[in-house]
Coordinates of C-alpha atoms and ligand atoms in Angstrom, one line a residue:
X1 CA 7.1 -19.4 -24.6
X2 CA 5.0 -19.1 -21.9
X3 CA 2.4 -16.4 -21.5
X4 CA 1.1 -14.0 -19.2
X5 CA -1.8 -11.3 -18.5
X6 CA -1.2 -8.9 -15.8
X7 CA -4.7 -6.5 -14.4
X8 CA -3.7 -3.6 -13.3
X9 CA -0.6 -1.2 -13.4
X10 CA -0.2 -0.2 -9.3
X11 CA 3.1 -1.3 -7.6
X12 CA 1.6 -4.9 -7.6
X13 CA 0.8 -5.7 -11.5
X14 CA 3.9 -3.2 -12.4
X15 CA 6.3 -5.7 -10.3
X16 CA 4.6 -8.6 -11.6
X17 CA 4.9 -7.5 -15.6
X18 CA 8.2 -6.7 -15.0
X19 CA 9.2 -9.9 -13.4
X20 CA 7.8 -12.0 -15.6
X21 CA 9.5 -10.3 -18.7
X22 CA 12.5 -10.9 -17.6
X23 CA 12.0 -14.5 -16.8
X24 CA 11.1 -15.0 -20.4
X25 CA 7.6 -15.1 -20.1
X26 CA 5.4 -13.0 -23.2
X27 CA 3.4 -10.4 -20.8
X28 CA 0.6 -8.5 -21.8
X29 CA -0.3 -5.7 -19.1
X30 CA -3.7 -4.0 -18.7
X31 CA -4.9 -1.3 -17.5
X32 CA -8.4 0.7 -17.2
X33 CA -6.4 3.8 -17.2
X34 CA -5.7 5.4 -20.7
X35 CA -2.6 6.0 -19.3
X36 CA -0.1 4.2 -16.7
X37 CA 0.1 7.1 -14.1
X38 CA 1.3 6.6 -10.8
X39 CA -0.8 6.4 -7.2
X40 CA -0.2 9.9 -5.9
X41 CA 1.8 10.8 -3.0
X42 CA 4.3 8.7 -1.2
X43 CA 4.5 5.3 0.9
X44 CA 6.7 4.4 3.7
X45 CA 8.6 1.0 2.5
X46 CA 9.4 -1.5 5.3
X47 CA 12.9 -3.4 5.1
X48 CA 10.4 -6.7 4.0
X49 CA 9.4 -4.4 1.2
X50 CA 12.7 -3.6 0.4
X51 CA 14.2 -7.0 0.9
X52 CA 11.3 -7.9 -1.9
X53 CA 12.6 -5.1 -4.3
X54 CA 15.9 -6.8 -4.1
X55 CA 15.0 -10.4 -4.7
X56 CA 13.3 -8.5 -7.6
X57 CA 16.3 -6.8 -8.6
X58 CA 14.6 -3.6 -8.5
X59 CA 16.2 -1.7 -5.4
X60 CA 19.3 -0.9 -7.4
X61 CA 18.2 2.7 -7.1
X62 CA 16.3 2.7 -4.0
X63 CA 18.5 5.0 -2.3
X64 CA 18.8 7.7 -4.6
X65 CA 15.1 8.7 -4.3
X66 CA 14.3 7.2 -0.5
X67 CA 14.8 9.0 2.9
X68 CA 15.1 6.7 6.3
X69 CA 12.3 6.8 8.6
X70 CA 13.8 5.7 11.9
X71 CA 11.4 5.4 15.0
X72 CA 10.4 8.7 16.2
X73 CA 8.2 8.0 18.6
X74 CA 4.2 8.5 18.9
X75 CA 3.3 12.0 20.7
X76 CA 0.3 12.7 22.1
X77 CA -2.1 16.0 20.3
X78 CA -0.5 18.6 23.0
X79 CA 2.7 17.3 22.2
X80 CA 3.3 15.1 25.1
X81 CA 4.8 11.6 24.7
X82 CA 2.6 8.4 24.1
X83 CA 5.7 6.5 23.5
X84 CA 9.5 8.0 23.5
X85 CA 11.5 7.4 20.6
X86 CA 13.7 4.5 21.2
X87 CA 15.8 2.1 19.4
X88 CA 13.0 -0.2 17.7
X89 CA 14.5 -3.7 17.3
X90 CA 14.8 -3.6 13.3
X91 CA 17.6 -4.3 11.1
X92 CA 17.3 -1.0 9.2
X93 CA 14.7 2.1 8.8
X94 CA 11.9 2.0 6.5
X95 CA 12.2 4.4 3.9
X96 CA 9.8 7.1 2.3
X97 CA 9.3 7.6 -1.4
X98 CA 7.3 9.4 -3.6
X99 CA 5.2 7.6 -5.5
X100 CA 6.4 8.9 -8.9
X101 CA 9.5 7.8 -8.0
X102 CA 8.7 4.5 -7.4
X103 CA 6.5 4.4 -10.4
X104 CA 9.5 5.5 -12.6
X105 CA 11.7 2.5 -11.3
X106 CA 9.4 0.2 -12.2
X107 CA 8.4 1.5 -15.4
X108 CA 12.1 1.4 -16.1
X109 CA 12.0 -2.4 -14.9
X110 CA 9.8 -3.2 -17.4
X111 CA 11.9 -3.3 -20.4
X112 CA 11.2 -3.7 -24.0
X113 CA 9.5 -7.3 -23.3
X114 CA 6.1 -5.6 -22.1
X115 CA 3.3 -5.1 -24.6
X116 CA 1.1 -2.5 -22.3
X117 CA -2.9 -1.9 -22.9
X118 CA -4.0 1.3 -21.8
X119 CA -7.8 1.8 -21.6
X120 CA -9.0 -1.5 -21.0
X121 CA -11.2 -2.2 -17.8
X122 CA -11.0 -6.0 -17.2
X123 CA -14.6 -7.2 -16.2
X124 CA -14.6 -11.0 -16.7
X125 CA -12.9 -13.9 -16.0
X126 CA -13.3 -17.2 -17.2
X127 CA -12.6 -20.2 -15.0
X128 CA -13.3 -23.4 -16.4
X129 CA -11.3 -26.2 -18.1
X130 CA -9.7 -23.9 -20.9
X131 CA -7.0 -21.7 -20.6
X132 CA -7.3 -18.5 -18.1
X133 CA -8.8 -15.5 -19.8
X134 CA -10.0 -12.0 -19.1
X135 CA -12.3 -9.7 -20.9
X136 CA -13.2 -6.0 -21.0
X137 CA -16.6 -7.3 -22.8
X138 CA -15.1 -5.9 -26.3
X139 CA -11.7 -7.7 -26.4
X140 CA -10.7 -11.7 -24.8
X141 CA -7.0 -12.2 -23.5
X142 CA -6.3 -15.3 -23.0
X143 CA -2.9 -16.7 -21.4
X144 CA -1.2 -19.5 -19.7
X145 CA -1.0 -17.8 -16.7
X146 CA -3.4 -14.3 -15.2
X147 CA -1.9 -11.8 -12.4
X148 CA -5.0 -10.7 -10.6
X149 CA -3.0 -7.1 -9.8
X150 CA -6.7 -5.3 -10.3
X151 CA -6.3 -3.4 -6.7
X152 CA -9.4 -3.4 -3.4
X153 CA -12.0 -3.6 -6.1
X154 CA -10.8 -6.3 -7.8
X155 CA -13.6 -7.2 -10.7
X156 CA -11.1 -10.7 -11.0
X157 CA -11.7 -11.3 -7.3
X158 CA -15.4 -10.9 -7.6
X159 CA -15.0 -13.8 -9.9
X160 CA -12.8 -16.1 -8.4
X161 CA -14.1 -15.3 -4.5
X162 CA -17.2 -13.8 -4.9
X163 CA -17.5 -13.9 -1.4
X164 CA -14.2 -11.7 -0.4
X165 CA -15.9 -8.2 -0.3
X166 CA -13.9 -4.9 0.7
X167 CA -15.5 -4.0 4.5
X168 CA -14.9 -0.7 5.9
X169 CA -13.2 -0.4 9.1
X170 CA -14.5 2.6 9.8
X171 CA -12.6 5.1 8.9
X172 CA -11.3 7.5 6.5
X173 CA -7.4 9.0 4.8
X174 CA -6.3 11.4 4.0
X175 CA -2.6 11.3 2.2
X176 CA -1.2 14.7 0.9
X177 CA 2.5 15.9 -0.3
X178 CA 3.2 19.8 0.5
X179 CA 6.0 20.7 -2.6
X180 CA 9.2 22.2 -0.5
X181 CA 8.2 25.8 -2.0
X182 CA 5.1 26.2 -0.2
X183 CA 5.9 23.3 2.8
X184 CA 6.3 25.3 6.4
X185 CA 9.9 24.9 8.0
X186 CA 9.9 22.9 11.1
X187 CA 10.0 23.7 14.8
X188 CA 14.2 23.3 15.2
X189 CA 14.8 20.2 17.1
X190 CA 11.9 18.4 15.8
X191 CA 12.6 15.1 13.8
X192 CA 11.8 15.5 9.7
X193 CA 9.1 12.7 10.6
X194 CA 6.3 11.8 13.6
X195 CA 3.0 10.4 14.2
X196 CA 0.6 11.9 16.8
X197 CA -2.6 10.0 17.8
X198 CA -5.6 11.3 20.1
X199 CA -9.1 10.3 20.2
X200 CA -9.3 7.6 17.3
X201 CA -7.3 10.4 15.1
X202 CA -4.2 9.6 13.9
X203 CA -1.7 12.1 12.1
X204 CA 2.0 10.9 10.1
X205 CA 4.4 12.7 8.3
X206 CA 7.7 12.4 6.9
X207 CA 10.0 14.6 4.5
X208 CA 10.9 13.2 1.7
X209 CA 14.8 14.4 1.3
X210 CA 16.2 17.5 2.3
X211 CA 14.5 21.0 1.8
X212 CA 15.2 22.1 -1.3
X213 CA 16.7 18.3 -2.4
X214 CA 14.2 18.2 -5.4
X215 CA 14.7 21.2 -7.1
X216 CA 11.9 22.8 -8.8
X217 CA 10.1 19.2 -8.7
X218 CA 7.2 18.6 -7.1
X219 CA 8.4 14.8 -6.0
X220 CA 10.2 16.1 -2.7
X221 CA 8.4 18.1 0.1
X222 CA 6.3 16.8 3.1
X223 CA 4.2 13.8 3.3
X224 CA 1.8 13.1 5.2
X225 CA -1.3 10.9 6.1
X226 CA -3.9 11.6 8.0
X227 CA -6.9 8.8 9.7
X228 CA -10.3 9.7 11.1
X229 CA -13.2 8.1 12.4
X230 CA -16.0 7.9 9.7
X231 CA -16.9 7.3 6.3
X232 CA -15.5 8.8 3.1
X233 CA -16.8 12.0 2.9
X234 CA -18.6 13.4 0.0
X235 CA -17.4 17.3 -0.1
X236 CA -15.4 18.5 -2.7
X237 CA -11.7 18.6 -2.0
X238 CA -11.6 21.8 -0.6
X239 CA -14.5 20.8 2.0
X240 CA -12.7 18.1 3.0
X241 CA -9.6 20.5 4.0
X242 CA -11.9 22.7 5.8
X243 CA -13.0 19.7 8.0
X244 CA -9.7 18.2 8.3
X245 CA -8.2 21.5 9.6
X246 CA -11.3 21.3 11.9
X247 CA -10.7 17.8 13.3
X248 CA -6.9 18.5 13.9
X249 CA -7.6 22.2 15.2
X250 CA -5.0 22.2 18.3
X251 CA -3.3 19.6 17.5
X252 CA 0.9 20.6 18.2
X253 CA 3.3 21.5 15.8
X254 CA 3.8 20.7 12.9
X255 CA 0.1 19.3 12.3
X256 CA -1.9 22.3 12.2
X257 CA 0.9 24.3 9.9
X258 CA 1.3 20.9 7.5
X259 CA -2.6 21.3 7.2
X260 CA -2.7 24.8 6.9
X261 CA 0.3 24.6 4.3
X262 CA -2.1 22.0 2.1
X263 CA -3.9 23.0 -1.0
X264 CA -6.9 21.4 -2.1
X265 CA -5.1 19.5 -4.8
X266 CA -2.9 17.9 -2.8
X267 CA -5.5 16.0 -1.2
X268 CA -6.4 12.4 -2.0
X269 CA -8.8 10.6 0.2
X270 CA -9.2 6.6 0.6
X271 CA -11.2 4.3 2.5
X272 CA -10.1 2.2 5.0
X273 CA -10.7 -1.3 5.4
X274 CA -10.0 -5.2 4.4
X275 CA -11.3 -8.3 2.7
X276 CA -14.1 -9.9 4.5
X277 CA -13.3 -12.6 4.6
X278 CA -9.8 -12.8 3.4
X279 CA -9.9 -15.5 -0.2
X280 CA -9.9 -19.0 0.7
X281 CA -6.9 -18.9 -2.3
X282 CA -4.5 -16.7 -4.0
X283 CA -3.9 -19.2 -6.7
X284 CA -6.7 -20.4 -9.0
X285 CA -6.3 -23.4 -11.2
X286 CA -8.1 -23.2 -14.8
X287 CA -7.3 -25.5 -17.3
X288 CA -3.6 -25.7 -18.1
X289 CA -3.0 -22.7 -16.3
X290 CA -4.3 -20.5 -13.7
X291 CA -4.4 -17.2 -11.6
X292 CA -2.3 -15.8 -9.0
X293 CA -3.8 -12.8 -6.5
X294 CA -1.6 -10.4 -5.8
X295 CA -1.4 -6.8 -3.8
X296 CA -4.6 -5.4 -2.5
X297 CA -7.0 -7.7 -5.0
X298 CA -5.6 -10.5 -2.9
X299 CA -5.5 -8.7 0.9
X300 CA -6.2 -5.0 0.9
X301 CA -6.0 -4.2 4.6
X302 CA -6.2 -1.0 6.5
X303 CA -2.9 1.1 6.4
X304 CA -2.1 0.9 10.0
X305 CA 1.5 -0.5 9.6
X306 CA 1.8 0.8 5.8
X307 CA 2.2 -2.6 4.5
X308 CA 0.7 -2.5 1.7
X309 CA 3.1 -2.2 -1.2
X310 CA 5.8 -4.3 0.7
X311 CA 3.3 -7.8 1.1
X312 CA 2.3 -6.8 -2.9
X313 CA 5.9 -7.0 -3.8
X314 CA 6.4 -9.8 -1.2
X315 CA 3.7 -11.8 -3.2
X316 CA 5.4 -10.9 -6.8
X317 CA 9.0 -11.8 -5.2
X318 CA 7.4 -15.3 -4.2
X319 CA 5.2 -15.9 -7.3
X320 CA 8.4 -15.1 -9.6
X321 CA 10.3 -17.6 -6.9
X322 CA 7.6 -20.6 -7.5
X323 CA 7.1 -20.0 -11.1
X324 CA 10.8 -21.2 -12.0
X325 CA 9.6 -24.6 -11.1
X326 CA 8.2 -25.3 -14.3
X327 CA 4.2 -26.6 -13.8
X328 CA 1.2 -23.9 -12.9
X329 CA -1.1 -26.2 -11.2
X330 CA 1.7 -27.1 -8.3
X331 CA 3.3 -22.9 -8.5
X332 CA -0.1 -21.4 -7.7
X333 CA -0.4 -24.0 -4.8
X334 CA 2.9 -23.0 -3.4
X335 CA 2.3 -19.8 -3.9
X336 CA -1.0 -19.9 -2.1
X337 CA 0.2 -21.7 0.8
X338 CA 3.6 -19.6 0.9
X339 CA 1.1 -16.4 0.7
X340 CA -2.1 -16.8 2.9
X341 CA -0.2 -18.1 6.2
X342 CA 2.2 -15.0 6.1
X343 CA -0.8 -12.6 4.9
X344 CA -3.1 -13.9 8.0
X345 CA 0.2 -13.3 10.3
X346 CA 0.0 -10.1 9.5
X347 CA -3.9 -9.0 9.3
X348 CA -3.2 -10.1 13.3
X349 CA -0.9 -7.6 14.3
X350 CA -3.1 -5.1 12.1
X351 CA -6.1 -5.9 14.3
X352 CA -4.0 -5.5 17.3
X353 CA -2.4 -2.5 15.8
X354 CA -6.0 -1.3 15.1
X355 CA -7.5 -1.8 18.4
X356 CA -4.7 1.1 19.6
X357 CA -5.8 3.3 17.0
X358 CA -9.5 3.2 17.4
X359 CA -9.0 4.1 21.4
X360 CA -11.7 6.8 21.6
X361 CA -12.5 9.1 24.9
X362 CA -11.0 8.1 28.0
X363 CA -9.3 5.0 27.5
X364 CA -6.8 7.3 24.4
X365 CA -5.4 8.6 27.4
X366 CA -5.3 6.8 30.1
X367 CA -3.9 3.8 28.3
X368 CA -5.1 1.1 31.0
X369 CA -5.9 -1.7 28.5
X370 CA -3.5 -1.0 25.3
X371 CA -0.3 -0.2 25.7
X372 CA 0.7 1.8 22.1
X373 CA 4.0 0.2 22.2
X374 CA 1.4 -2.4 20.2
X375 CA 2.0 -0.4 17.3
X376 CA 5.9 -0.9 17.6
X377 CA 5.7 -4.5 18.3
X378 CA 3.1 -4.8 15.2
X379 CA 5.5 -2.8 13.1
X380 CA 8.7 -5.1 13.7
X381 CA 6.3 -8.4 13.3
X382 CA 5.2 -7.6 9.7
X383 CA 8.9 -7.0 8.8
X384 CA 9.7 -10.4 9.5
X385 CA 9.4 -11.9 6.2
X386 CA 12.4 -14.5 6.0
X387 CA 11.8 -14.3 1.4
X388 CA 9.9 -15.7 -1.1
X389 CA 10.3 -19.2 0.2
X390 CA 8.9 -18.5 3.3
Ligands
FAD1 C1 -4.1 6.1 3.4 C2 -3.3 5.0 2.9 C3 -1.9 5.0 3.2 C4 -1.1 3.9 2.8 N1 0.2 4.0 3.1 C5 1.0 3.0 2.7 C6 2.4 3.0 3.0 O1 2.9 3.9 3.6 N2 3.1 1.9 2.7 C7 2.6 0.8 2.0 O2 3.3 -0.1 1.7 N3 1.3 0.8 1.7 C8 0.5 1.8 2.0 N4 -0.8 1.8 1.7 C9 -1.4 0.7 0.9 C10 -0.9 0.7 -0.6 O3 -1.2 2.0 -1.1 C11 -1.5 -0.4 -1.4 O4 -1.5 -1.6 -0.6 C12 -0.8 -0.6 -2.7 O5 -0.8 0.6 -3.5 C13 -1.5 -1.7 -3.4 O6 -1.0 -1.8 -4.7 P1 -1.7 -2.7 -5.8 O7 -0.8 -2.7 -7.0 O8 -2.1 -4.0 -5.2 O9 -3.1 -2.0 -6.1 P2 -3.3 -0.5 -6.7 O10 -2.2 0.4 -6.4 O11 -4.7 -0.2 -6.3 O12 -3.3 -0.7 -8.3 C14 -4.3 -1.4 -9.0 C15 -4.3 -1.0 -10.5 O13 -5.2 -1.7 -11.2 C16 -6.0 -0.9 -12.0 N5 -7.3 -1.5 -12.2 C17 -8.3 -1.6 -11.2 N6 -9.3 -2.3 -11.7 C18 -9.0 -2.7 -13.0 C19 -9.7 -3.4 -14.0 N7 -10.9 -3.9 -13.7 N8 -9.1 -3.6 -15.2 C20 -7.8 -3.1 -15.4 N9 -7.1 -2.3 -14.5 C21 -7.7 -2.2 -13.3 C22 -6.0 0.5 -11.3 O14 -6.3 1.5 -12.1 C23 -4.6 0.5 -10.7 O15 -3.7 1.0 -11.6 C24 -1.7 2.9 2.1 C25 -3.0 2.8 1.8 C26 -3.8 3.9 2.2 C27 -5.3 3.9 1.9

């Protein structure tokens, strides 16, 4: 039987365990965590992510805990129109879920098969003519095959492309869900989702579900993510409300009443940025076997076109794809070349996609050189993923 070590228990390494199990392979997972928790929050899914999920055999119940997040248009911070809604050319909405939710499905996709490590942080990797193997310095794993699913600060990376490092685009998130109890109700007539930008700032939000869908739980409510100019800042939670309520002071409805609706606790903040520059390979020969990159230890990139999870499930729908094949050495390859042309398509449209966002001053509105339609147009390129095979 063949055998497997997946780092890291975020959508990426929870896919890939899952996956693998179910092809047969013997999976050990590992994470630093005592405890496999989910991220917190939500994610919008984009129909590539979701096509992903399927060739995973994991969007069974995708619908049951997803709401649709057709285009709404981008509005400017006094509530004026950047860009009208209108009929974006894709072949469905993405969808917004909590995080939990998502975690759930995939914990549930696991199976019996998986034998999960809590508790160990992974800081070595050996690459030479032996088998694959990783190490928390007290215990070795060693397998045929190792899913680098470690996350941005990848310590398996560091290894295998020491010279990848995370680079800050300069600037900061903010992601937040308000429980329905304590979420404001919205102007009438506005859509249960938007996105206003103005002077590098960018504000999203999106309801998961109906008021009121999730019961007493605190999975349903109002999402929503916020980008600033800057570095991570170093306040307790509570300061970093005070200055976010600051930087969006003005801002039209329902910004100002989602912030003022946030608690403290709600809050979780994360740099922005991407691998610079992106690994020469996401699949690593050693020995007999090898490793495979996947998710954001492969190609964390800024969250401009939250694509995130999809290209990390993209990557495990494609690994799982070149793995039936039979040898590593030629899967990883494939893999690779599958993975790095369609992860470099899309780090284009998120430079272009960035270069609207970071419009400061004058040029935010007047719009001369960028037309913020780019966003769109960025939007419906990273969709475009035809499946694992390319
Ligand atoms: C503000 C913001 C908004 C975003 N919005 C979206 C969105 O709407 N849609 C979307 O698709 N994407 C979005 N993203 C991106 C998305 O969150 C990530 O791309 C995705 O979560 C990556 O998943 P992953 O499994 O690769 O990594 P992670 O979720 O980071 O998981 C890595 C796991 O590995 C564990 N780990 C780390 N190091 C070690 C180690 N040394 N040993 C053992 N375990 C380890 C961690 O504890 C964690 O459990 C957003 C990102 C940001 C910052």
């Amino acid at each position: 039987m063949r055998t497997a070590v997946v780092v890291g228990a975020g959508v990426g390494g929870l896919a890939a365990a899952g996956a693998l199990a179910r092809a047969g392979w013997k999976v050990t997972l590992l994470e630093r965590d005592d405890r496999l928790r989910p991220g917190r929050a939500a994610l919008v899914l984009w129909p590539n992510g979701i096509r992903a999920l399927r060739a995973l055999g994991l969007a069974g119940g995708l619908d049951g805990i997803s709401t649709p997040v057709p285009p709404a248009g981008i509005r400017r911070p006094d509530g004026t129109w950047l860009v009208q809604p209108g009929a974006a050319d894709l072949e469905s909405p993405p969808v917004v879920v909590h995080r939990e939710d998502l975690h759930d499905a995939f914990i549930a996709g696991l199976g019996e098969q998986v034998d999960v490590r809590g508790g160990i942080e992974v800081q070595s990797a050996r690459v030479r003519r032996d088998r694959p193997a990783v190490g928390d310095g007290r215990v070795t794993f060693e397998a045929d095959l190792v899913v680098a699913a470690d996350g941005p600060d990848s310590a398996i990376r560091r290894r295998l492309a020491a010279a990848s490092t995370f680079a800050s685009a300069g600037f900061a998130a903010w992601r937040a869900v308000i429980p329905w109890y304590r979420a404001p109700e919205l102007p009438s007539g506005t859509a249960p989702h938007g996105e206003t930008l103005g002077e590098g700032r960018r504000f999203a939000f999106a309801s998961l579900g109906e008021r009121g869908s999730a019961g007493g739980s605190t999975r349903g409510g109002i999402y929503w993510v916020a980008t600033v100019p800057g570095a991570l800042r170093p306040e307790p939670a509570a300061g970093q409300l005070t200055l976010l309520r600051r930087w969006f002071a003005g801002w039209h409805a329902p910004v100002v009443q989602l912030l003022a609706a946030t608690e403290a606790d709600d809050l979780v903040q994360e740099p922005v940025g991407e691998l610079a520059p992106l690994p020469e390979t996401f699949g690593v020969p050693a020995g007999p076997g090898g490793y495979a990159l996947v998710g954001d230890a492969a190609h964390v990139m800024p969250h401009h076109l939250a694509q995130g999870a999809s290209l990390a499930l993209e990557d495990v729908a494609t690994l799982q794809t070149v793995l039936v094949s039979g040898a590593l050495g030629p899967a990883l390859q494939e893999y690779n070349r599958l993975r790095r042309a369609r992860i470099l398509r899309v780090l284009q449209h998120s430079h272009k996609a960035a270069a609207v966002l970071q419009m400061r001053g004058r040029l935010a509105s007047s719009l001369a050189r960028v037309n913020p339609r780019t966003l769109e147009r960025a939007a419906a390129a990273a969709t475009e993923w035809a499946g694992p095979t390319g």
